[in-house]
Amino acid sequence: MSKYHKLTVIASLMTLLAAPAYSEAYGLGRPALPEEVAAWDLDVSPDGTGLPAGSGSVLDGEEIFAEQCAVCHGDFAEGVGNWPKLAGGAGTLDHEDPLKTVGSYWPYLSTTWDYVNRSMPFGNAQSLEPDEVYAIVAYILYSNDLVDEDFVLNKENFLEVEMPNAGGFILDDRAEAEYVNFNDACMTNCKDSVEITMRALVLDVTPEETAAKSGTVAEAEVQVTEAAALQPVQEPVVETVALDPELVAKGAKTFKKCKACHQVGEGAKNRTGPILNGIVGATAGQVDGFKYSKPMMAAAESGLVWNEQELAAFLAKPKKYMKGTKMSFSGLKKEKDIAAILAYLQSVSQ
């Protein structure tokens, strides 16, 4: 053996002796350390196993959600663009194009907690503290009308939350019920070619802001509510009334849901939605510099005035009140929140 070969062998032996103890089977890797396992052992089961101690309120969750989640999921969990919607969709699972959200589809609340804790916020996963995760999940529940605004989620009451679609899933028994018969599957006299016989009618893509496919563009653009169409043309009347300070304060708090699109007060500017100074009692579509939708302008031409009754109806279900509106907010579910918002808007209108 040459001197060169001897040196090569010695070097190889030294390398092997210096190497850590690897897997016996393949010589790759090493057993994970306990602290490494613990760092990834984050799963939470439907029965609550794995939940850490902690708690979070809806109100705290609203602020955290706005800061950490709204850029993708919207201020109200309604989704931005093609990012997932987390709220809405109740009663749509039997529709042709169901909206599957936490509230309408997910059977276990643990899935929501586990996913937020493990994977969110996008680009900065596992940066949330347990209390923050509890708060975000509480706000998602509130956005789906499953809890009240004063609700506080914690480890103790976690399993008390009932998910609407908890009974909507069945165990997959195909291995026992179907696969056993596959040995007798016919594999003879197959077709020489495959042809497309049907095409998908619903595609999960970003929708166009037009009704061209339905062939009723003009109708869709000018369709307004009967209340708006029948509203007589009149000058806006603003009555000065004594407002309840507590109700106004409550409205200012509720108005946080609107701040993503609307501003009020001195120095307010148009954003996604128009400024709302003086909105109570004003004729629709009158804010300078804001480009309203065609249905809104049609309603304005018909004399729609934003009195308390009309505003309350619009705030409850904007898209039902005025089909084609640009307002993406799903609506305020509680009459007391609507009353508070109206009081607050009146306070900035006087």
Coordinates of C-alpha atoms in Angstrom, one line a residue:
M1 CA 0.0 0.0 0.0
S2 CA 1.4 3.4 -1.0
K3 CA 1.9 6.2 1.4
Y4 CA -0.9 8.1 -0.3
H5 CA -3.4 5.2 0.2
K6 CA -2.4 4.8 3.9
L7 CA -3.0 8.5 4.5
T8 CA -6.4 8.2 2.8
V9 CA -7.5 5.3 4.9
I10 CA -6.3 7.0 8.2
A11 CA -8.2 10.1 7.2
S12 CA -11.4 8.1 6.6
L13 CA -11.1 6.3 9.9
M14 CA -10.6 9.5 11.8
T15 CA -13.7 11.0 10.1
L16 CA -15.9 8.0 11.1
L17 CA -14.6 8.1 14.7
A18 CA -15.3 11.9 15.0
A19 CA -18.9 11.6 13.5
P20 CA -21.9 11.6 15.9
A21 CA -23.9 8.4 16.5
Y22 CA -26.3 8.3 13.6
S23 CA -29.2 6.0 12.8
E24 CA -28.2 2.4 12.5
A25 CA -30.3 1.8 9.4
Y26 CA -29.1 4.5 7.0
G27 CA -26.4 6.4 8.8
L28 CA -28.4 9.6 8.6
G29 CA -29.7 11.9 11.3
R30 CA -30.0 11.4 15.0
P31 CA -32.8 11.0 17.6
A32 CA -34.6 14.3 18.3
L33 CA -33.8 15.8 21.6
P34 CA -36.7 16.2 24.1
E35 CA -36.6 20.0 23.8
E36 CA -36.8 19.7 20.0
V37 CA -39.8 17.4 20.2
A38 CA -41.5 19.7 22.7
A39 CA -41.0 22.7 20.3
W40 CA -43.1 21.0 17.6
D41 CA -45.5 19.1 19.8
L42 CA -48.2 21.8 19.5
D43 CA -51.2 19.9 18.3
V44 CA -54.6 20.5 20.0
S45 CA -57.2 17.7 19.9
P46 CA -61.0 18.2 19.6
D47 CA -61.3 17.1 23.3
G48 CA -59.0 20.0 24.4
T49 CA -55.9 17.9 24.8
G50 CA -52.9 20.1 24.2
L51 CA -54.5 23.4 25.0
P52 CA -52.3 25.7 27.1
A53 CA -53.4 27.8 30.0
G54 CA -54.6 31.3 29.0
S55 CA -57.6 33.3 27.9
G56 CA -58.5 36.1 25.5
S57 CA -61.6 38.3 25.0
V58 CA -63.4 39.3 21.8
L59 CA -62.5 42.9 22.3
D60 CA -58.8 42.1 22.7
G61 CA -59.0 39.8 19.7
E62 CA -60.5 42.5 17.5
E63 CA -57.4 44.7 18.0
I64 CA -55.0 41.8 17.6
F65 CA -56.8 40.6 14.5
A66 CA -56.7 44.0 13.0
E67 CA -53.0 44.2 13.5
Q68 CA -52.0 40.6 12.7
C69 CA -54.7 39.1 10.4
A70 CA -56.8 41.8 8.7
V71 CA -54.3 42.4 5.8
C72 CA -55.3 38.9 4.4
H73 CA -58.6 38.1 6.1
G74 CA -60.2 41.6 6.3
D75 CA -61.1 43.6 9.4
F76 CA -64.3 41.5 9.8
A77 CA -62.9 38.1 8.8
E78 CA -64.6 38.5 5.5
G79 CA -61.5 37.8 3.4
V80 CA -59.5 40.0 1.2
G81 CA -59.4 39.1 -2.5
N82 CA -58.7 35.4 -2.8
W83 CA -57.5 35.1 0.8
P84 CA -59.7 32.8 2.9
K85 CA -62.9 34.1 4.4
L86 CA -63.2 33.1 8.1
A87 CA -66.7 34.3 8.7
G88 CA -70.1 34.0 7.0
G89 CA -71.5 31.2 4.9
A90 CA -74.2 30.0 7.4
G91 CA -76.7 27.8 5.6
T92 CA -74.8 27.6 2.4
L93 CA -73.3 24.1 2.6
D94 CA -76.1 22.6 0.6
H95 CA -75.7 25.3 -2.1
E96 CA -74.1 24.9 -5.5
D97 CA -71.2 27.1 -4.4
P98 CA -71.0 26.8 -0.5
L99 CA -69.0 29.3 1.5
K100 CA -66.9 27.2 3.9
T101 CA -65.7 29.2 6.9
V102 CA -64.9 28.6 10.5
G103 CA -68.5 29.3 11.4
S104 CA -70.2 27.4 8.6
Y105 CA -68.0 24.4 8.0
W106 CA -65.3 23.6 10.6
P107 CA -66.6 21.0 13.0
Y108 CA -64.1 21.5 15.8
L109 CA -62.9 24.8 17.5
S110 CA -59.6 23.1 18.2
T111 CA -58.8 23.1 14.5
T112 CA -59.0 26.9 14.5
W113 CA -56.9 27.3 17.7
D114 CA -54.3 24.8 16.4
Y115 CA -54.0 26.4 13.0
V116 CA -53.7 30.0 14.3
N117 CA -51.2 28.9 16.9
R118 CA -49.1 26.8 14.6
S119 CA -49.2 28.7 11.3
M120 CA -50.2 32.3 11.8
P121 CA -49.6 35.1 11.3
F122 CA -48.5 34.5 7.7
G123 CA -44.8 34.9 7.4
N124 CA -44.3 35.0 11.2
A125 CA -45.7 31.7 12.4
Q126 CA -45.6 30.8 16.0
S127 CA -45.0 34.3 17.2
L128 CA -48.3 34.6 19.0
E129 CA -48.6 34.1 22.8
P130 CA -51.4 31.7 24.0
D131 CA -53.5 34.6 25.3
E132 CA -53.3 36.3 21.8
V133 CA -54.4 33.0 20.1
Y134 CA -57.3 32.7 22.5
A135 CA -58.3 36.3 21.7
I136 CA -58.1 35.9 18.0
V137 CA -60.2 32.7 18.1
A138 CA -62.7 34.5 20.3
Y139 CA -63.0 37.3 17.7
I140 CA -63.4 34.8 14.8
L141 CA -66.3 33.2 16.8
Y142 CA -67.8 36.6 17.3
S143 CA -67.5 37.4 13.6
N144 CA -69.6 34.3 13.0
D145 CA -72.2 35.3 15.5
L146 CA -71.4 32.4 17.7
V147 CA -70.5 34.3 20.9
D148 CA -71.4 37.7 22.3
E149 CA -69.0 40.7 22.3
D150 CA -68.2 40.3 26.0
F151 CA -67.2 36.6 25.6
V152 CA -63.8 35.5 27.0
L153 CA -62.4 32.2 25.6
N154 CA -60.2 30.1 27.9
K155 CA -59.1 26.6 28.4
E156 CA -61.9 25.9 30.8
N157 CA -64.8 27.0 28.6
F158 CA -63.2 25.9 25.3
L159 CA -65.3 22.8 24.9
E160 CA -68.6 24.6 25.7
V161 CA -68.5 26.4 22.4
E162 CA -70.8 24.6 19.9
M163 CA -69.7 24.7 16.3
P164 CA -72.7 24.7 13.9
N165 CA -71.3 21.9 11.7
A166 CA -70.1 19.7 14.4
G167 CA -72.4 16.9 13.3
G168 CA -71.8 17.4 9.6
F169 CA -69.0 14.9 9.1
I170 CA -68.9 11.1 9.1
L171 CA -66.1 8.6 9.7
D172 CA -64.4 7.4 6.5
D173 CA -65.2 3.7 6.4
R174 CA -64.3 3.2 2.7
A175 CA -61.4 0.8 3.6
E176 CA -63.9 -1.6 5.2
A177 CA -67.0 -0.9 3.1
E178 CA -65.6 -0.3 -0.4
Y179 CA -62.0 -1.2 -0.9
V180 CA -62.6 -4.9 -0.2
N181 CA -64.6 -5.1 -3.4
F182 CA -62.0 -3.5 -5.6
N183 CA -60.3 -6.9 -6.4
D184 CA -63.3 -7.7 -8.5
A185 CA -63.2 -4.4 -10.4
C186 CA -63.6 -4.8 -14.2
M187 CA -60.5 -3.9 -16.1
T188 CA -61.6 -5.2 -19.5
N189 CA -63.2 -3.7 -22.6
C190 CA -62.0 -0.2 -21.6
K191 CA -62.5 2.8 -23.9
D192 CA -59.8 3.6 -26.4
S193 CA -60.0 7.3 -25.6
V194 CA -61.3 9.6 -22.9
E195 CA -63.7 12.5 -23.7
I196 CA -64.8 15.4 -21.7
T197 CA -68.5 15.0 -21.1
M198 CA -69.1 17.8 -18.5
R199 CA -67.5 20.9 -17.3
A200 CA -67.4 22.6 -13.9
L201 CA -70.0 25.2 -13.5
V202 CA -68.5 26.9 -10.5
L203 CA -64.8 27.9 -10.3
D204 CA -63.1 29.2 -7.2
V205 CA -61.5 32.3 -8.8
T206 CA -61.6 36.0 -8.1
P207 CA -65.0 37.3 -9.3
E208 CA -65.3 40.0 -11.8
E209 CA -67.0 43.2 -10.7
T210 CA -69.6 42.9 -13.4
A211 CA -72.8 41.0 -14.2
A212 CA -71.9 40.6 -17.8
K213 CA -72.2 36.8 -17.7
S214 CA -75.8 37.0 -16.6
G215 CA -76.6 39.4 -19.5
T216 CA -78.3 41.8 -17.1
V217 CA -75.6 44.4 -16.5
A218 CA -77.9 47.4 -16.6
E219 CA -80.4 45.8 -14.3
A220 CA -77.7 44.8 -11.8
E221 CA -76.1 48.2 -11.8
V222 CA -79.3 50.2 -11.1
Q223 CA -81.2 47.8 -8.9
V224 CA -82.0 49.4 -5.6
T225 CA -84.3 48.6 -2.7
E226 CA -88.0 49.4 -3.0
A227 CA -87.6 51.6 0.0
A228 CA -85.0 53.7 -1.8
A229 CA -87.0 53.8 -5.1
L230 CA -90.2 55.0 -3.4
Q231 CA -88.4 57.5 -1.2
P232 CA -89.7 61.0 -2.2
V233 CA -87.3 63.7 -3.2
Q234 CA -86.8 66.0 -0.3
E235 CA -84.3 68.2 1.3
P236 CA -82.2 66.6 4.0
V237 CA -83.5 67.4 7.5
V238 CA -81.2 67.1 10.5
E239 CA -82.9 67.3 13.8
T240 CA -80.9 68.4 16.8
V241 CA -81.6 66.0 19.6
A242 CA -80.1 65.3 23.0
L243 CA -77.9 62.3 22.7
D244 CA -77.2 59.7 25.4
P245 CA -73.5 60.1 26.2
E246 CA -73.2 56.4 27.1
L247 CA -74.8 55.3 23.9
V248 CA -72.4 57.7 21.9
A249 CA -69.4 56.2 23.7
K250 CA -70.7 52.7 22.9
G251 CA -71.1 53.7 19.3
A252 CA -67.5 55.1 19.2
K253 CA -66.3 51.7 20.3
T254 CA -68.5 49.8 17.8
F255 CA -67.3 52.2 15.1
K256 CA -63.9 50.4 15.2
K257 CA -65.6 47.9 12.9
C258 CA -66.0 50.7 10.3
K259 CA -62.6 52.5 10.7
A260 CA -61.0 50.4 8.1
C261 CA -63.1 52.0 5.4
H262 CA -64.6 55.2 6.9
Q263 CA -63.4 58.2 8.7
V264 CA -65.2 60.8 10.8
G265 CA -64.3 64.0 12.6
E266 CA -62.1 66.9 11.8
G267 CA -59.6 66.1 9.0
A268 CA -61.5 63.0 7.9
K269 CA -60.7 61.8 4.4
N270 CA -62.3 59.4 1.9
R271 CA -60.9 55.9 2.0
T272 CA -62.4 52.7 0.7
G273 CA -65.7 54.3 1.8
P274 CA -66.7 58.0 2.0
I275 CA -66.3 60.2 5.1
L276 CA -69.4 60.0 7.3
N277 CA -69.5 63.5 8.8
G278 CA -73.1 64.7 8.6
I279 CA -74.4 61.4 7.2
V280 CA -77.5 61.2 9.4
G281 CA -80.2 63.1 7.5
A282 CA -78.1 63.6 4.4
T283 CA -79.0 62.7 0.8
A284 CA -77.2 59.6 -0.4
G285 CA -74.2 59.9 -2.6
Q286 CA -73.3 63.5 -1.8
V287 CA -69.7 63.3 -0.4
D288 CA -67.4 65.2 -2.7
G289 CA -64.5 63.3 -4.3
F290 CA -65.8 59.8 -3.6
K291 CA -66.7 57.5 -6.5
Y292 CA -70.0 55.8 -5.5
S293 CA -71.3 52.6 -7.1
K294 CA -74.0 53.0 -9.8
P295 CA -76.7 51.5 -7.5
M296 CA -75.9 54.1 -4.9
M297 CA -76.0 56.9 -7.4
A298 CA -79.3 55.6 -8.8
A299 CA -80.7 55.6 -5.2
A300 CA -79.4 59.1 -4.7
E301 CA -81.2 60.3 -7.9
S302 CA -84.3 58.6 -6.6
G303 CA -84.1 60.8 -3.5
L304 CA -82.7 58.4 -0.9
V305 CA -82.1 60.2 2.4
W306 CA -80.1 58.6 5.1
N307 CA -82.5 59.0 8.0
E308 CA -82.2 56.8 11.0
Q309 CA -84.6 54.2 9.6
E310 CA -82.8 53.9 6.2
L311 CA -79.3 53.8 7.8
A312 CA -80.4 51.2 10.3
A313 CA -81.7 48.9 7.5
F314 CA -78.5 49.5 5.5
L315 CA -76.2 48.8 8.4
A316 CA -78.0 45.6 9.3
K317 CA -77.6 44.0 5.8
P318 CA -75.9 46.3 3.3
K319 CA -75.9 43.8 0.4
K320 CA -79.5 42.9 0.9
Y321 CA -80.6 46.5 1.3
M322 CA -78.8 47.6 -1.9
K323 CA -77.7 45.0 -4.4
G324 CA -74.5 46.0 -6.1
T325 CA -73.2 48.2 -3.3
K326 CA -69.5 48.5 -3.0
M327 CA -69.7 48.1 0.8
S328 CA -68.2 44.7 1.6
F329 CA -69.2 44.7 5.3
S330 CA -71.6 41.9 6.1
G331 CA -73.6 44.0 8.5
L332 CA -74.2 44.6 12.2
K333 CA -76.2 41.8 13.8
K334 CA -77.4 43.4 16.9
E335 CA -79.9 46.2 17.1
K336 CA -78.2 47.8 20.1
D337 CA -75.0 48.1 18.0
I338 CA -76.9 49.8 15.2
A339 CA -78.5 52.2 17.7
A340 CA -75.1 53.0 19.2
I341 CA -73.5 53.6 15.7
L342 CA -76.4 55.9 14.8
A343 CA -76.0 57.9 18.0
Y344 CA -72.2 58.2 17.4
L345 CA -72.8 59.3 13.8
Q346 CA -75.3 61.9 15.0
S347 CA -72.7 63.2 17.4
V348 CA -70.3 63.9 14.6
S349 CA -73.1 65.3 12.4
Q350 CA -74.1 68.1 14.9

